[in-house]
Each structure stands twice: as structure tokens, then as C-alpha cells.
Amino acid sequence: MRPLLCCLGLAVLLGPCLACPSACSCSTKKNGRLLAECAYKDLQEVPKGLSSNVTILTLSANRIGSLRQGSFAEVPEVQSLWLGYNQIGVVEPGAFALLVHLKNLDLSHNKIADFPWQDLRNLSSLQILKMNNNRLAGLPRDAFRSLKDLRSLWLNDNELTTLAEGTFDNLPSLSQLQIFNNPFNCSCKVFWLKKWTENTSVSITKGGSTLCVAPSRLKGRAVTDIPNHYCIAPSVQLTYLSNLDNTVMYDGLTLSLHCSVAGSPPPEIRWKIQTSSRRVEISGPNVARDGNAKQSQERFLVFKNGTMAIPKFSKEDEGTYTCLAVNDVGMRDVSVNVALAGSENPAEDLLQDDPQASHLGGQSCYKGDEMDPSGAGEKLVIIYHVPRESKSRAGGAVPQVHLGTLLLALGITL
């Protein structure tokens, strides 16, 4: 009787270790890992009844169509999960999130268009990720951010048209990358990839070459062969435009700043204004062709040619005016600080605050820092003032402001 009880006890202890669905065959490898082999079984879902200490699970070449949140709840110790050549089109958030020991994940040759990328945040041990031959049309920039041990990444034969700059950053262990056979639109948004491949030590496998599908002038050309002159980072120059000599402006001051930009593709011009009371961002022209503001309450008038005008400039409009040039290659900006003097001779006010202020021919101009050769971060202060002889007119004449010619180049950012 005692030997029988011992055998029953041993069976109870070993039972969970040997649990295996009828459609699978389970065995223990020489290294002690438990293998559950369930490939080529015509399965339509992940089988139930798997042992909790399975470390290798093979489900390739079945007819599995979806992966639910709890599909792998029974195998929290799994290290290698093979799911290639199924019909997976739906992957619910959380399907892989708990598999923290996972090192190899194969999802190739399925129908995956949307993937819960947040699940990868927990898979810090992942070394091989195969997602080739699916229907992925895009990737978040930080999709692989947590995969510090990732060595091999397969993304070829998907529907990727572009990749965000930095997609492969923070992958210190990456040694192999496959991205060929994707319909890349070789706009300057993927120009970074050309530069990255020129400098990386990662092996870019050229199974079918990484070719451009668009634009037409680059169709059939390798992404790595995009001509440098097609994609040039923006440069920007900001100038203060005063009225010409002997020109009189009525009804107060009008501040006019002109932003000149260059680059390929032609940069968009954006403005940021920071005053003591508000912050304004303007992403494009707000003055129509007929000269009327598109928004009746708009205080800052931005024209298509890069000029911004602020009629009736007052103390409330003092602040920092920044012009930004943005294209697919990058962004550059240059700023100017603008102040309105409170006396007939603004230089006197300015000198009281800072001995470095200078007085230039009736206008006052202050440069707080030496010009940076790159143009980045420089700030030039323009001080307006109303000349004594123009402050008032007998007989109720309209006040007028007479500013001499002044064109201050605020620097070019290269």
C-alpha cells in the first residue's frame, strides 16, 4: 500500500510538469527546458492545458486568427514563442505583456496590420523579433525603445511607407536589421535612414533591396541612394524692416519682421511670440490675398512671403519673437527680443539697466551676447522710440512716428 501511495504522490507532483494538450507533443530538452510542439496541427486558437513551465512553444503553420489578452496566461515562463505562418490578424493589447522571460518571438507570415506596441515595454529580454511578411503600415517612433537586448529585427515585406527618425535608437545590441521589400515613400522624412545606414555597424540585410516606390523621380532607387541635394536642412534669417527715410507711419508704430528661409524641400515658416501676458503660436499665413486678416481678432499679421507685422505696437507687445523654418529634414529657429522705450531717448533708459547697451544714430540697439557663428540662440534687442519733435503736433494733428532706415540682420542659422 505504501509504494502505491508514493507512486500516486509522485504522479501528482509530476503531473503539472508533463501537462500537454492532445494536439501537441511535449518533451524535456537536454538543457532542462520543456518543449511544447504544436505546429502543423490545424489549430484555430492557442491550445489550453499547457504546462506552466513550458519554455519553448511552437505554434507555427496553424490557422490561428487572433491572439487574445489571456492566450498565453498558462505559459508565463516561455522564452521562445513561434507563431509564424498562421492567419493572425488581431492581436489584443496585453497578449504578450506578461511574457517577461521571452527571448525569441516569431510572428512572421501573418496578417497583422495593428499591433499593441506597448506590450513590448515589458519584454526587456527579447533578442529576436520577427514581424516580416505582415501588413504593418507604420511603426511608433518608440516601438522598440525598451528592447536593450534585441539583436535581430525583421520588418521586411510589410507595407511600411516611412519610418520615424530615431526608430532604431536605444537598441545597443542590434546587429541585424531587415527592412527590404517595403513600399517606401522616399520623401525627406526617410532621409535620416540613409544617414543612419551610412554610420551604423548594424548589418542591413538586402534580401530584395530597400527601394523607393515614390516619388516618381526616385522610383526603383535604393533608399540609401537618395541624392543629398534633394534634402537640405533649413536655414533661417530674421531681419527687422523699418520704414524708409522720410517715410511717416501714422496711428502708432508698426513692427515688421521678415523671416527668410531656405532648404529642400522648401521650409514652412512658423512664428512663436512670447510676451509678458501671453504666448502665441502661428503655423502659417493668416492674411488672405486681398490683404484682410483671416481671423478678425488676430493681433499679429503673418504674410505668405515670411513677413509679420504688428500694427500699433505697444508695451503689451514687448517680448521675444521667434521664426521657425521647418521641413522634413529638420527645424531651425532664430529669435529677437523687442522692447518699446519709455522715454524720448531710450538709450538712456537702457544704459541704466545695462552698461553694454549702445546708442546708434538716433536708434538704440542692444545685443546681449556675442553672435554665435551658428546663429543658434542669439538674441538681439530692438528698442523703438518716438523722436521728440514728433511726439505732439499743434492743432490736434495725428501723432506720427518717424524711424530712420534700419536693417538689422539677426544671423543665419545653418
Short mmCIF file of N, CA and C in Angstrom, two decimals, residues 140-274:
data_model
loop_
_atom_site.label_atom_id
_atom_site.label_comp_id
_atom_site.label_asym_id
_atom_site.label_seq_id
_atom_site.Cartn_x
_atom_site.Cartn_y
_atom_site.Cartn_z
N PRO A 140 5.31 53.17 -34.37
CA PRO A 140 5.60 54.30 -33.49
C PRO A 140 7.10 54.49 -33.36
N ARG A 141 7.52 55.72 -33.19
CA ARG A 141 8.95 56.01 -33.08
C ARG A 141 9.60 55.24 -31.93
N ASP A 142 8.86 55.05 -30.83
CA ASP A 142 9.41 54.39 -29.65
C ASP A 142 8.97 52.94 -29.52
N ALA A 143 8.59 52.31 -30.61
CA ALA A 143 8.07 50.94 -30.55
C ALA A 143 9.03 49.97 -29.89
N PHE A 144 10.34 50.15 -30.15
CA PHE A 144 11.33 49.18 -29.66
C PHE A 144 12.21 49.76 -28.55
N ARG A 145 11.78 50.82 -27.96
CA ARG A 145 12.60 51.58 -27.02
C ARG A 145 13.13 50.75 -25.86
N SER A 146 12.36 49.78 -25.38
CA SER A 146 12.74 49.03 -24.17
C SER A 146 13.55 47.77 -24.48
N LEU A 147 13.81 47.50 -25.75
CA LEU A 147 14.43 46.23 -26.11
C LEU A 147 15.95 46.35 -26.16
N LYS A 148 16.56 46.50 -25.02
CA LYS A 148 18.01 46.72 -24.93
C LYS A 148 18.83 45.51 -25.36
N ASP A 149 18.24 44.31 -25.33
CA ASP A 149 18.97 43.10 -25.70
C ASP A 149 18.65 42.63 -27.11
N LEU A 150 17.82 43.37 -27.84
CA LEU A 150 17.39 42.93 -29.17
C LEU A 150 18.58 42.88 -30.12
N ARG A 151 18.80 41.73 -30.74
CA ARG A 151 19.92 41.54 -31.66
C ARG A 151 19.48 41.48 -33.11
N SER A 152 18.29 40.91 -33.35
CA SER A 152 17.84 40.70 -34.73
C SER A 152 16.39 41.17 -34.87
N LEU A 153 16.15 42.06 -35.86
CA LEU A 153 14.81 42.62 -36.07
C LEU A 153 14.45 42.46 -37.53
N TRP A 154 13.32 41.79 -37.78
CA TRP A 154 12.85 41.52 -39.14
C TRP A 154 11.55 42.28 -39.39
N LEU A 155 11.61 43.23 -40.31
CA LEU A 155 10.43 44.03 -40.67
C LEU A 155 10.19 44.02 -42.18
N ASN A 156 10.92 43.20 -42.89
CA ASN A 156 10.79 43.18 -44.34
C ASN A 156 9.44 42.66 -44.79
N ASP A 157 9.09 42.98 -46.03
CA ASP A 157 7.85 42.52 -46.65
C ASP A 157 6.62 42.91 -45.85
N ASN A 158 6.56 44.19 -45.50
CA ASN A 158 5.36 44.76 -44.90
C ASN A 158 4.85 45.87 -45.82
N GLU A 159 4.11 46.81 -45.27
CA GLU A 159 3.56 47.92 -46.06
C GLU A 159 4.05 49.26 -45.52
N LEU A 160 5.27 49.28 -45.02
CA LEU A 160 5.85 50.49 -44.45
C LEU A 160 6.19 51.48 -45.55
N THR A 161 5.66 52.69 -45.45
CA THR A 161 5.98 53.75 -46.41
C THR A 161 6.98 54.74 -45.85
N THR A 162 7.11 54.77 -44.55
CA THR A 162 8.07 55.67 -43.92
C THR A 162 8.44 55.12 -42.55
N LEU A 163 9.51 55.65 -41.99
CA LEU A 163 9.94 55.29 -40.64
C LEU A 163 10.32 56.58 -39.93
N ALA A 164 9.85 56.74 -38.70
CA ALA A 164 10.15 57.96 -37.94
C ALA A 164 11.61 57.97 -37.55
N GLU A 165 12.21 59.14 -37.62
CA GLU A 165 13.61 59.27 -37.24
C GLU A 165 13.79 58.85 -35.78
N GLY A 166 14.76 58.01 -35.52
CA GLY A 166 15.01 57.53 -34.17
C GLY A 166 14.38 56.18 -33.88
N THR A 167 13.73 55.57 -34.88
CA THR A 167 13.06 54.28 -34.66
C THR A 167 14.02 53.23 -34.11
N PHE A 168 15.27 53.26 -34.56
CA PHE A 168 16.24 52.24 -34.14
C PHE A 168 17.24 52.75 -33.11
N ASP A 169 16.94 53.90 -32.55
CA ASP A 169 17.75 54.39 -31.44
C ASP A 169 17.50 53.53 -30.21
N ASN A 170 18.39 53.62 -29.26
CA ASN A 170 18.24 52.90 -27.98
C ASN A 170 18.17 51.39 -28.16
N LEU A 171 18.83 50.88 -29.21
CA LEU A 171 18.94 49.43 -29.42
C LEU A 171 20.43 49.08 -29.47
N PRO A 172 21.09 49.12 -28.33
CA PRO A 172 22.55 48.96 -28.30
C PRO A 172 23.03 47.60 -28.75
N SER A 173 22.17 46.58 -28.69
CA SER A 173 22.60 45.22 -29.05
C SER A 173 22.24 44.84 -30.47
N LEU A 174 21.54 45.70 -31.19
CA LEU A 174 21.07 45.35 -32.53
C LEU A 174 22.24 45.10 -33.48
N SER A 175 22.22 43.96 -34.15
CA SER A 175 23.29 43.62 -35.10
C SER A 175 22.74 43.26 -36.47
N GLN A 176 21.45 42.95 -36.57
CA GLN A 176 20.87 42.57 -37.85
C GLN A 176 19.51 43.23 -38.00
N LEU A 177 19.29 43.84 -39.17
CA LEU A 177 18.02 44.51 -39.46
C LEU A 177 17.60 44.19 -40.88
N GLN A 178 16.33 43.80 -41.03
CA GLN A 178 15.79 43.53 -42.35
C GLN A 178 14.58 44.42 -42.57
N ILE A 179 14.67 45.32 -43.55
CA ILE A 179 13.56 46.24 -43.85
C ILE A 179 13.27 46.28 -45.35
N PHE A 180 13.82 45.36 -46.13
CA PHE A 180 13.63 45.37 -47.57
C PHE A 180 12.18 45.01 -47.93
N ASN A 181 11.83 45.23 -49.20
CA ASN A 181 10.50 44.93 -49.73
C ASN A 181 9.40 45.63 -48.95
N ASN A 182 9.60 46.92 -48.70
CA ASN A 182 8.56 47.79 -48.18
C ASN A 182 8.38 48.94 -49.17
N PRO A 183 7.16 49.42 -49.37
CA PRO A 183 6.91 50.47 -50.37
C PRO A 183 7.25 51.85 -49.85
N PHE A 184 8.52 52.12 -49.65
CA PHE A 184 8.94 53.38 -49.03
C PHE A 184 8.66 54.58 -49.94
N ASN A 185 8.07 55.59 -49.35
CA ASN A 185 7.94 56.90 -49.98
C ASN A 185 9.20 57.68 -49.60
N CYS A 186 10.09 57.86 -50.55
CA CYS A 186 11.40 58.43 -50.24
C CYS A 186 11.36 59.95 -50.23
N SER A 187 10.42 60.49 -49.48
CA SER A 187 10.46 61.91 -49.19
C SER A 187 11.60 62.13 -48.20
N CYS A 188 11.83 63.36 -47.88
CA CYS A 188 12.93 63.66 -46.96
C CYS A 188 12.65 63.17 -45.54
N LYS A 189 11.45 62.65 -45.30
CA LYS A 189 11.15 62.10 -43.98
C LYS A 189 11.95 60.83 -43.71
N VAL A 190 12.42 60.16 -44.75
CA VAL A 190 13.24 58.96 -44.54
C VAL A 190 14.70 59.22 -44.89
N PHE A 191 15.05 60.49 -45.12
CA PHE A 191 16.44 60.81 -45.44
C PHE A 191 17.36 60.44 -44.28
N TRP A 192 16.84 60.52 -43.07
CA TRP A 192 17.64 60.15 -41.89
C TRP A 192 18.10 58.70 -41.98
N LEU A 193 17.26 57.84 -42.62
CA LEU A 193 17.61 56.42 -42.72
C LEU A 193 18.85 56.23 -43.57
N LYS A 194 18.97 57.02 -44.62
CA LYS A 194 20.18 56.98 -45.45
C LYS A 194 21.41 57.31 -44.61
N LYS A 195 21.32 58.39 -43.83
CA LYS A 195 22.44 58.80 -42.99
C LYS A 195 22.73 57.75 -41.92
N TRP A 196 21.67 57.19 -41.37
CA TRP A 196 21.84 56.19 -40.30
C TRP A 196 22.55 54.94 -40.84
N THR A 197 22.15 54.48 -42.02
CA THR A 197 22.77 53.28 -42.57
C THR A 197 24.23 53.51 -42.93
N GLU A 198 24.59 54.76 -43.24
CA GLU A 198 25.97 55.08 -43.57
C GLU A 198 26.88 55.05 -42.35
N ASN A 199 26.29 55.21 -41.17
CA ASN A 199 27.11 55.33 -39.97
C ASN A 199 26.95 54.18 -38.98
N THR A 200 25.96 53.33 -39.19
CA THR A 200 25.70 52.27 -38.22
C THR A 200 26.57 51.04 -38.50
N SER A 201 26.80 50.27 -37.47
CA SER A 201 27.51 48.99 -37.61
C SER A 201 26.52 47.84 -37.78
N VAL A 202 25.22 48.15 -37.74
CA VAL A 202 24.19 47.12 -37.90
C VAL A 202 24.21 46.60 -39.33
N SER A 203 24.09 45.29 -39.48
CA SER A 203 24.03 44.67 -40.80
C SER A 203 22.62 44.82 -41.37
N ILE A 204 22.51 45.53 -42.51
CA ILE A 204 21.21 45.73 -43.16
C ILE A 204 21.10 44.69 -44.26
N THR A 205 20.33 43.64 -44.01
CA THR A 205 20.21 42.56 -44.98
C THR A 205 19.47 43.06 -46.22
N LYS A 206 20.01 42.75 -47.40
CA LYS A 206 19.47 43.26 -48.66
C LYS A 206 18.75 42.17 -49.44
N GLY A 207 17.82 41.48 -48.80
CA GLY A 207 17.13 40.40 -49.48
C GLY A 207 16.55 40.81 -50.81
N GLY A 208 15.76 41.88 -50.84
CA GLY A 208 15.18 42.36 -52.09
C GLY A 208 15.49 43.81 -52.29
N SER A 209 16.43 44.34 -51.54
CA SER A 209 16.86 45.73 -51.56
C SER A 209 15.76 46.63 -50.99
N THR A 210 16.20 47.72 -50.38
CA THR A 210 15.28 48.68 -49.78
C THR A 210 15.07 49.79 -50.79
N LEU A 211 14.00 49.67 -51.59
CA LEU A 211 13.78 50.54 -52.73
C LEU A 211 12.66 51.55 -52.48
N CYS A 212 12.75 52.65 -53.23
CA CYS A 212 11.71 53.68 -53.18
C CYS A 212 10.60 53.33 -54.17
N VAL A 213 9.38 53.52 -53.74
CA VAL A 213 8.22 53.39 -54.63
C VAL A 213 7.75 54.77 -55.08
N ALA A 214 7.94 55.76 -54.25
CA ALA A 214 7.58 57.15 -54.56
C ALA A 214 8.65 58.04 -53.93
N PRO A 215 8.77 59.31 -54.39
CA PRO A 215 8.10 59.92 -55.54
C PRO A 215 8.61 59.34 -56.85
N SER A 216 7.95 59.73 -57.94
CA SER A 216 8.23 59.11 -59.23
C SER A 216 9.69 59.27 -59.65
N ARG A 217 10.32 60.42 -59.31
CA ARG A 217 11.70 60.65 -59.75
C ARG A 217 12.70 59.71 -59.06
N LEU A 218 12.26 59.07 -57.95
CA LEU A 218 13.16 58.17 -57.23
C LEU A 218 12.68 56.72 -57.27
N LYS A 219 11.59 56.45 -57.99
CA LYS A 219 11.03 55.10 -58.03
C LYS A 219 12.06 54.10 -58.51
N GLY A 220 12.19 53.01 -57.75
CA GLY A 220 13.14 51.97 -58.10
C GLY A 220 14.55 52.21 -57.60
N ARG A 221 14.76 53.36 -56.98
CA ARG A 221 16.08 53.68 -56.47
C ARG A 221 16.18 53.27 -55.01
N ALA A 222 17.34 52.84 -54.57
CA ALA A 222 17.51 52.41 -53.18
C ALA A 222 17.38 53.60 -52.24
N VAL A 223 16.79 53.36 -51.09
CA VAL A 223 16.66 54.42 -50.09
C VAL A 223 18.02 55.01 -49.75
N THR A 224 19.01 54.17 -49.74
CA THR A 224 20.36 54.62 -49.38
C THR A 224 21.00 55.48 -50.47
N ASP A 225 20.34 55.58 -51.65
CA ASP A 225 20.88 56.37 -52.76
C ASP A 225 20.12 57.67 -52.98
N ILE A 226 19.32 58.09 -52.02
CA ILE A 226 18.63 59.38 -52.17
C ILE A 226 19.68 60.47 -52.29
N PRO A 227 19.66 61.27 -53.38
CA PRO A 227 20.68 62.32 -53.55
C PRO A 227 20.65 63.33 -52.41
N ASN A 228 21.82 63.72 -51.96
CA ASN A 228 21.91 64.65 -50.84
C ASN A 228 21.24 65.98 -51.12
N HIS A 229 21.28 66.44 -52.38
CA HIS A 229 20.74 67.76 -52.67
C HIS A 229 19.22 67.79 -52.66
N TYR A 230 18.57 66.62 -52.61
CA TYR A 230 17.12 66.59 -52.50
C TYR A 230 16.65 66.99 -51.11
N CYS A 231 17.52 66.80 -50.14
CA CYS A 231 17.12 67.00 -48.75
C CYS A 231 18.16 67.85 -48.03
N ILE A 232 17.83 69.11 -47.81
CA ILE A 232 18.74 70.04 -47.16
C ILE A 232 18.02 70.65 -45.96
N ALA A 233 18.68 70.60 -44.82
CA ALA A 233 18.09 71.16 -43.60
C ALA A 233 17.85 72.66 -43.77
N PRO A 234 16.86 73.19 -43.06
CA PRO A 234 16.52 74.61 -43.23
C PRO A 234 17.62 75.54 -42.73
N SER A 235 17.69 76.70 -43.35
CA SER A 235 18.43 77.83 -42.81
C SER A 235 17.43 78.96 -42.66
N VAL A 236 17.69 79.86 -41.75
CA VAL A 236 16.72 80.92 -41.47
C VAL A 236 17.44 82.21 -41.14
N GLN A 237 16.92 83.31 -41.64
CA GLN A 237 17.45 84.64 -41.35
C GLN A 237 16.29 85.55 -40.98
N LEU A 238 16.44 86.26 -39.90
CA LEU A 238 15.39 87.16 -39.42
C LEU A 238 15.90 88.59 -39.48
N THR A 239 15.15 89.46 -40.13
CA THR A 239 15.54 90.86 -40.26
C THR A 239 14.42 91.77 -39.80
N TYR A 240 14.84 92.91 -39.24
CA TYR A 240 13.87 93.92 -38.83
C TYR A 240 13.74 94.92 -39.96
N LEU A 241 12.51 95.15 -40.41
CA LEU A 241 12.26 96.06 -41.51
C LEU A 241 11.69 97.36 -40.98
N SER A 242 12.45 98.42 -41.06
CA SER A 242 11.93 99.72 -40.67
C SER A 242 11.37 100.41 -41.90
N ASN A 243 10.63 101.49 -41.67
CA ASN A 243 10.17 102.26 -42.81
C ASN A 243 11.35 103.04 -43.39
N LEU A 244 11.27 103.39 -44.66
CA LEU A 244 12.36 104.06 -45.34
C LEU A 244 12.52 105.49 -44.84
N ASP A 245 13.65 106.11 -45.18
CA ASP A 245 13.89 107.51 -44.81
C ASP A 245 12.75 108.39 -45.29
N ASN A 246 12.41 109.35 -44.45
CA ASN A 246 11.39 110.33 -44.78
C ASN A 246 10.00 109.73 -44.93
N THR A 247 9.84 108.50 -44.50
CA THR A 247 8.52 107.88 -44.52
C THR A 247 7.89 108.01 -43.15
N VAL A 248 6.63 108.38 -43.11
CA VAL A 248 5.94 108.60 -41.84
C VAL A 248 4.85 107.56 -41.68
N MET A 249 4.79 106.92 -40.51
CA MET A 249 3.71 105.99 -40.20
C MET A 249 2.79 106.66 -39.20
N TYR A 250 1.52 106.59 -39.45
CA TYR A 250 0.55 107.21 -38.57
C TYR A 250 -0.12 106.15 -37.71
N ASP A 251 -0.84 106.63 -36.72
CA ASP A 251 -1.59 105.76 -35.81
C ASP A 251 -0.68 104.77 -35.10
N GLY A 252 0.49 105.21 -34.71
CA GLY A 252 1.35 104.37 -33.89
C GLY A 252 2.35 103.57 -34.69
N LEU A 253 3.20 102.89 -33.94
CA LEU A 253 4.26 102.09 -34.56
C LEU A 253 3.72 100.82 -35.20
N THR A 254 4.35 100.39 -36.26
CA THR A 254 4.10 99.07 -36.84
C THR A 254 5.42 98.31 -36.86
N LEU A 255 5.50 97.26 -36.09
CA LEU A 255 6.70 96.43 -36.11
C LEU A 255 6.60 95.46 -37.28
N SER A 256 7.64 95.40 -38.09
CA SER A 256 7.68 94.47 -39.22
C SER A 256 8.95 93.63 -39.13
N LEU A 257 8.77 92.32 -39.07
CA LEU A 257 9.88 91.38 -39.07
C LEU A 257 9.76 90.51 -40.30
N HIS A 258 10.88 90.23 -40.94
CA HIS A 258 10.85 89.38 -42.12
C HIS A 258 11.71 88.15 -41.90
N CYS A 259 11.12 87.00 -42.18
CA CYS A 259 11.81 85.72 -41.99
C CYS A 259 12.13 85.14 -43.36
N SER A 260 13.41 85.03 -43.68
CA SER A 260 13.86 84.44 -44.94
C SER A 260 14.36 83.04 -44.66
N VAL A 261 13.90 82.06 -45.44
CA VAL A 261 14.28 80.67 -45.20
C VAL A 261 14.76 80.04 -46.50
N ALA A 262 15.53 78.97 -46.34
CA ALA A 262 15.99 78.19 -47.47
C ALA A 262 16.11 76.74 -47.03
N GLY A 263 16.07 75.84 -47.98
CA GLY A 263 16.17 74.42 -47.68
C GLY A 263 15.45 73.61 -48.74
N SER A 264 15.58 72.30 -48.68
CA SER A 264 14.89 71.41 -49.62
C SER A 264 14.37 70.20 -48.85
N PRO A 265 13.04 69.97 -48.89
CA PRO A 265 12.01 70.76 -49.56
C PRO A 265 11.86 72.13 -48.92
N PRO A 266 11.24 73.10 -49.64
CA PRO A 266 11.10 74.46 -49.10
C PRO A 266 10.47 74.43 -47.71
N PRO A 267 11.12 75.06 -46.73
CA PRO A 267 10.61 75.01 -45.35
C PRO A 267 9.31 75.79 -45.18
N GLU A 268 8.51 75.33 -44.25
CA GLU A 268 7.36 76.11 -43.78
C GLU A 268 7.85 77.11 -42.75
N ILE A 269 7.18 78.25 -42.69
CA ILE A 269 7.53 79.28 -41.71
C ILE A 269 6.49 79.30 -40.61
N ARG A 270 6.96 79.22 -39.38
CA ARG A 270 6.07 79.31 -38.21
C ARG A 270 6.61 80.39 -37.28
N TRP A 271 5.73 80.94 -36.49
CA TRP A 271 6.12 82.01 -35.56
C TRP A 271 5.71 81.64 -34.15
N LYS A 272 6.56 82.04 -33.22
CA LYS A 272 6.23 81.94 -31.79
C LYS A 272 6.47 83.31 -31.17
N ILE A 273 5.49 83.79 -30.45
CA ILE A 273 5.59 85.09 -29.78
C ILE A 273 5.35 84.89 -28.29
N GLN A 274 6.28 85.38 -27.51
CA GLN A 274 6.16 85.29 -26.06
C GLN A 274 6.22 86.70 -25.49
#
